[in-house]
Tab-separated table of C-alpha atoms in Angstrom:
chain	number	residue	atom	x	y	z
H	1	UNK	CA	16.243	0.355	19.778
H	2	UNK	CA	13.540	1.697	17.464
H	3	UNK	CA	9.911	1.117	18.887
H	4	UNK	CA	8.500	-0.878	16.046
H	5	UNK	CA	10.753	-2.947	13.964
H	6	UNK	CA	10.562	-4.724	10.725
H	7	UNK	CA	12.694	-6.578	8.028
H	8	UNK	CA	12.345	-3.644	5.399
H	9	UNK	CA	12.797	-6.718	2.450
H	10	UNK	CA	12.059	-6.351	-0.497
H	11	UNK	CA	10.483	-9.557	-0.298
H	12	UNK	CA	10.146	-11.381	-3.821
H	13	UNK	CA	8.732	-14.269	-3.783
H	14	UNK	CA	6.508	-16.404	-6.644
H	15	UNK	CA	2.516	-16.290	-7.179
H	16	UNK	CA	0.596	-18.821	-4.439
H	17	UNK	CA	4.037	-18.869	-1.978
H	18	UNK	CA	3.682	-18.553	1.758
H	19	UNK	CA	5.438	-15.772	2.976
H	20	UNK	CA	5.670	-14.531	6.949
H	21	UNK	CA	6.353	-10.899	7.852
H	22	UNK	CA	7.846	-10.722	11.134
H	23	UNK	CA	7.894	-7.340	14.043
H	24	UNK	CA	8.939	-6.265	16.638
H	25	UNK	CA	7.988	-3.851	19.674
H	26	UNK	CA	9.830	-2.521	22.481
H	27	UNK	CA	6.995	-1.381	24.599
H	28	UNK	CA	6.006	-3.926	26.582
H	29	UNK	CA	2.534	-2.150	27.927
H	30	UNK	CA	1.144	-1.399	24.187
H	31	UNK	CA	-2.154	-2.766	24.191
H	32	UNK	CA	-3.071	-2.469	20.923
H	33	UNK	CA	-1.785	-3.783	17.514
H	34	UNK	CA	-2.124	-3.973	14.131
H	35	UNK	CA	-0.947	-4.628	10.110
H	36	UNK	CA	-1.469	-2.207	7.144
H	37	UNK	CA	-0.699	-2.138	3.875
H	38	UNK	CA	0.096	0.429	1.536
H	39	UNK	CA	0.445	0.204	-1.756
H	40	UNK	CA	2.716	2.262	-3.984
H	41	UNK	CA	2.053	6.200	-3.684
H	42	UNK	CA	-1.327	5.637	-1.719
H	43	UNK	CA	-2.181	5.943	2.035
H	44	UNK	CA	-2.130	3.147	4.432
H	45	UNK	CA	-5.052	1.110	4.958
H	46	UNK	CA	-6.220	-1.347	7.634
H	47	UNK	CA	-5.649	-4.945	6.929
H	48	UNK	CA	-6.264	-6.235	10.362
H	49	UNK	CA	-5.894	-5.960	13.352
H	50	UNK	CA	-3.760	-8.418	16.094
H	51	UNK	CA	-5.447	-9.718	18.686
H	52	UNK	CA	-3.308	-12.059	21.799
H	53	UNK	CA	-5.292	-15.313	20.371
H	54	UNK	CA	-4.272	-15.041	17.282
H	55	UNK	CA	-6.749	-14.392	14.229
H	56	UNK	CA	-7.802	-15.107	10.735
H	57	UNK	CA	-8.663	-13.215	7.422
H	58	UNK	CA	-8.760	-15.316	4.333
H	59	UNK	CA	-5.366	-15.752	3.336
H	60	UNK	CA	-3.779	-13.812	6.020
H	61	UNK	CA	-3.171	-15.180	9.401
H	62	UNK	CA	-1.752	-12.159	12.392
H	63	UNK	CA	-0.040	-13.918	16.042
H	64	UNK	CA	0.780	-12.169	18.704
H	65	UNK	CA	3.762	-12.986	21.346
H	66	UNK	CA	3.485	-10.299	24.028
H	67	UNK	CA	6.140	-12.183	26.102
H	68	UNK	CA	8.527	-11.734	23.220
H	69	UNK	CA	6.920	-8.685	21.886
H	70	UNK	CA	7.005	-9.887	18.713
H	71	UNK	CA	3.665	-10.094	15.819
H	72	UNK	CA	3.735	-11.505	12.562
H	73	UNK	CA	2.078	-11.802	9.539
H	74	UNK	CA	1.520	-14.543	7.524
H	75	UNK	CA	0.579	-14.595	3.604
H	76	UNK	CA	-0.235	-17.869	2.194
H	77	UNK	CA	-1.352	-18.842	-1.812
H	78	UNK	CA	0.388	-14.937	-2.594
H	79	UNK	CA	-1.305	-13.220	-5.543
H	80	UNK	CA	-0.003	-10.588	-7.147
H	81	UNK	CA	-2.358	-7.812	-5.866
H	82	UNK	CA	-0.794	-8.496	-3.049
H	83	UNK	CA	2.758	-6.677	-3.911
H	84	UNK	CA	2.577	-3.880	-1.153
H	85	UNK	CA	4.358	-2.381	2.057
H	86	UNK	CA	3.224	-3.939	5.143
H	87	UNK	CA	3.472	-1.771	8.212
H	88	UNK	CA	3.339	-3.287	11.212
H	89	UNK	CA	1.370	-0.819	13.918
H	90	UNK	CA	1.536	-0.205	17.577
H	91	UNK	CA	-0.560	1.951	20.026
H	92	UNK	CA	1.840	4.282	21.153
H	93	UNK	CA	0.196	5.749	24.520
H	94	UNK	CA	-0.817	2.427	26.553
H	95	UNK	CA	-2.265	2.948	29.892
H	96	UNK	CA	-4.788	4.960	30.597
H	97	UNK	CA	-4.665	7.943	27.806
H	98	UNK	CA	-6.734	7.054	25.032
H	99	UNK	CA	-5.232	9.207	22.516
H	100	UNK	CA	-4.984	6.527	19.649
H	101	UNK	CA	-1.201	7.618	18.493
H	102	UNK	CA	0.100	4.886	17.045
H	103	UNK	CA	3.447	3.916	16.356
H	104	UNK	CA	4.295	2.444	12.274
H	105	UNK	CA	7.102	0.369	11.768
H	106	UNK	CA	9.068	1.428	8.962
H	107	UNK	CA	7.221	-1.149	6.531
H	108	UNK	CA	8.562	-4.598	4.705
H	109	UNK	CA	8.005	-4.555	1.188
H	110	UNK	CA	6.309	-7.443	-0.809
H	111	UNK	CA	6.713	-8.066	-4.365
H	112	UNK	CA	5.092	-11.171	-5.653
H	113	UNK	CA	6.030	-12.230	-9.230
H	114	UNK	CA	3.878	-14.369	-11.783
X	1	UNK	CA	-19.230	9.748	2.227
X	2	UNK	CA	-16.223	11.090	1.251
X	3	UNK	CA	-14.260	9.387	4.375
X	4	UNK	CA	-10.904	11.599	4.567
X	5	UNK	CA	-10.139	14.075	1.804
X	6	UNK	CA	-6.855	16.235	1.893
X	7	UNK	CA	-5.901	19.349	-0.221
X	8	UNK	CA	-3.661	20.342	-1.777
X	9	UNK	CA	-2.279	16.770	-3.342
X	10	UNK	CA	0.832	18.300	-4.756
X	11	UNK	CA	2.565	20.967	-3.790
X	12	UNK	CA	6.259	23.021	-4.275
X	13	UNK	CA	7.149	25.706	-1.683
X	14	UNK	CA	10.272	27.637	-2.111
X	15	UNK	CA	12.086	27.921	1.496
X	16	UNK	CA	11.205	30.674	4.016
X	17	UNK	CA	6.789	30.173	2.461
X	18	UNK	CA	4.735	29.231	4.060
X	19	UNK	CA	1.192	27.069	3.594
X	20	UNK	CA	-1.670	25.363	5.086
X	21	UNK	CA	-2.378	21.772	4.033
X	22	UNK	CA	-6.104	21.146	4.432
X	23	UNK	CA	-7.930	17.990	5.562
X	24	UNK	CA	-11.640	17.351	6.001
X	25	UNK	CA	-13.378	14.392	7.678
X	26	UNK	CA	-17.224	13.197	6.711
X	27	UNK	CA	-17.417	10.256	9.138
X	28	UNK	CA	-18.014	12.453	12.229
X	29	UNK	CA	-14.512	10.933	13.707
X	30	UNK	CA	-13.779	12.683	16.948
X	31	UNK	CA	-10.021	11.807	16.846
X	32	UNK	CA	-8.013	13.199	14.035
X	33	UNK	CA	-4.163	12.974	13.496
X	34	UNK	CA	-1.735	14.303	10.963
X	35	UNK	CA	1.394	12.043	9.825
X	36	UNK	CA	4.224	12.509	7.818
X	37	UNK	CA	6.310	10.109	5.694
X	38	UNK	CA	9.507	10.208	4.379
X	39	UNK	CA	10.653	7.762	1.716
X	40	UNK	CA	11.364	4.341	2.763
X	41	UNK	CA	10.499	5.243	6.527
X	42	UNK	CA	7.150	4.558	8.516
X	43	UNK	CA	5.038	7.280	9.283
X	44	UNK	CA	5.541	9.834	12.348
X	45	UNK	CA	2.857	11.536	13.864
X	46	UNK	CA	3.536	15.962	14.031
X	47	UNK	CA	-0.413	16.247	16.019
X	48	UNK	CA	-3.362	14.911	16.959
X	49	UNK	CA	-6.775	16.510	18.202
X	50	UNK	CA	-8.999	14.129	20.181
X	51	UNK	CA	-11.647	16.589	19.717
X	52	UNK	CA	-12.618	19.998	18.604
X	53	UNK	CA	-10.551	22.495	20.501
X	54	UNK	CA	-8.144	19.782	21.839
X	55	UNK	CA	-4.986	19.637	20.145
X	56	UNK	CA	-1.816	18.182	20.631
X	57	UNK	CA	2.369	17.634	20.185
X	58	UNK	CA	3.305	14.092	18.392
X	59	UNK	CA	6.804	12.655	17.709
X	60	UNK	CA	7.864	15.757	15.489
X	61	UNK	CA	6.124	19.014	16.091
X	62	UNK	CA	8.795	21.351	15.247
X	63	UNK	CA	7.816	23.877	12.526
X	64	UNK	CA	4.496	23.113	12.327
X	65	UNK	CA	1.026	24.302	13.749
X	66	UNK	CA	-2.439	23.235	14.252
X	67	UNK	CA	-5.909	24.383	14.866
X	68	UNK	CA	-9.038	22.085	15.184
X	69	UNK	CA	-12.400	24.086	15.699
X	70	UNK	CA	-14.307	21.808	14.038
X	71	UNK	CA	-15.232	18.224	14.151
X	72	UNK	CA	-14.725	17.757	10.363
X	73	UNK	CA	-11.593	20.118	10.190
X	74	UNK	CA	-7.946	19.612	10.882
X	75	UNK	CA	-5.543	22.022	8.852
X	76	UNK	CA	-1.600	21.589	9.393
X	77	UNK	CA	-0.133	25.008	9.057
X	78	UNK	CA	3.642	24.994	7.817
X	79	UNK	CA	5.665	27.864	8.969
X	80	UNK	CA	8.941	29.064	7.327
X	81	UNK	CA	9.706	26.008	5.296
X	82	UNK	CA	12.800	24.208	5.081
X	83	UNK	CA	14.033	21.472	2.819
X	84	UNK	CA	13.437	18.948	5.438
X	85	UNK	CA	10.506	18.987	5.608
X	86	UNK	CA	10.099	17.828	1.964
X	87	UNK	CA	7.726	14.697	2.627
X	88	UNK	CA	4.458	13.190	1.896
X	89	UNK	CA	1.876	14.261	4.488
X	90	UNK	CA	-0.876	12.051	5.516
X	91	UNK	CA	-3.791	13.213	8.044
X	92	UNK	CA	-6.162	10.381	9.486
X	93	UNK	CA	-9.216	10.117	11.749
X	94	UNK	CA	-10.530	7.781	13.755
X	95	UNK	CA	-13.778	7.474	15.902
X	96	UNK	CA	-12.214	6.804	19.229
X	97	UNK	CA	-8.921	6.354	20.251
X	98	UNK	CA	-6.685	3.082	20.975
X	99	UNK	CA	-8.593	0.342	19.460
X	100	UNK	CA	-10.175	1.838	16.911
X	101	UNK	CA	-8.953	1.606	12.804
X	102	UNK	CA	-7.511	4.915	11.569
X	103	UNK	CA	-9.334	5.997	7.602
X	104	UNK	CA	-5.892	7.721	5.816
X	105	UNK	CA	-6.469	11.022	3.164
X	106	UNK	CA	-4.724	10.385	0.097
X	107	UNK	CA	-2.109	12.083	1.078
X	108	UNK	CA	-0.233	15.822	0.198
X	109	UNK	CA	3.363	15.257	-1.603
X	110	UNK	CA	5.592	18.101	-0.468
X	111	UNK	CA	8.793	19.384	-2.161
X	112	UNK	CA	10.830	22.435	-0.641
X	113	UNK	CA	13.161	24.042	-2.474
């Protein structure tokens, strides 16, 4: 089982739909998580971070499940800046060694058309 | 400030030559990483430094080397290079470890032939 998995897509879906990215992990101690996005040919950049409550950006809407290790994403009113990968992120040395490696999912690909 | 910057941005090595990709942080960032990404695939870290001096092995090490003696400094030395290793190569920092964002370079496109 790979650590982080995603639906690669490619996602197409019209301007203002909802869409929902979905995740999974497979280490249950990870502490930390969190969504990027990349866009074509560039580096990845935060988008936010996942925190157990649940939070809020905008448009954009990140849940955590820790007892099914599962985090999603949720787009809703899609525009089309936002056609981009979305890589779903995983600290990949819980416990007590802070070393930050993290752990990408392979990425699901959004393509939102006028 | 500049945040991450990486050199070279392209680059095409014939097999068996070697090279050193460059990246500099401005931020002051104690933790720095180096990533690599193959097409369609998420990214896998090759090392990490969580400070000057400190270095260490990610997920795929082999064939590559590291040195960090500065704070700002983190070149990834490629040894003998092989067609699979053909990738873009990302290097990050970040100011502490788990919780903390990682700021990406733009990134060094590698072709081996």
């Amino acid at each position: 089982r790979k650590e982080v998995e995603q639906d690669p897509g490619p996602f197409n879906v019209p301007e203002g739909a909802t869409v929902a990215f979905n995740c999974t992990y497979s280490n249950s101690a990870s502490q930390s998580f969190f969504w990027y996005r990349q866009d074509c040919r560039k580096e990845p950049k935060l988008l936010m971070s996942v925190y157990s409550s649940g939070n809020e950006d905008g448009r954009f809407t990140a849940q955590l499940n820790r007892a099914s290790q599962y985090i999603s994403l949720l787009i809703r009113d899609s525009k089309l800046s936002d056609s981009a990968t979305y890589l779903c992120v995983v600290n990949g040395s819980p416990g007590s060694s802070n070393t930050g490696k993290l752990i990408f999912g392979q990425g699901t690909t959004l393509q939102v058309k006028p | 400030n500049a945040g991450v910057t990486q050199t070279p941005k392209f680059r095409i090595l014939k097999i068996g030559q070697s090279m050193t990709l460059q990246c500099t942080q401005d931020m002051n960032h104690n933790y720095m990483y180096w990533y690599r990404q193959d097409p369609g695939m998420g990214l896998k870290l090759i090392y990490y430094s969580v400070g000057a001096g400190i270095t260490d092995k990610g997920e795929v090490p082999n064939g590559y080397n590291v040195s960090r003696s500065t704070t700002e400094d983190f070149p990834l030395r490629l040894e003998l290079a092989a067609p699979s290793q053909t990738s873009v190569y990302f290097c990050a920092s970040s100011k502490t470890g788990t919780y903390n964002e990682q700021f990406f370079g733009p990134g060094t496109r590698l072709t081996v032939l």
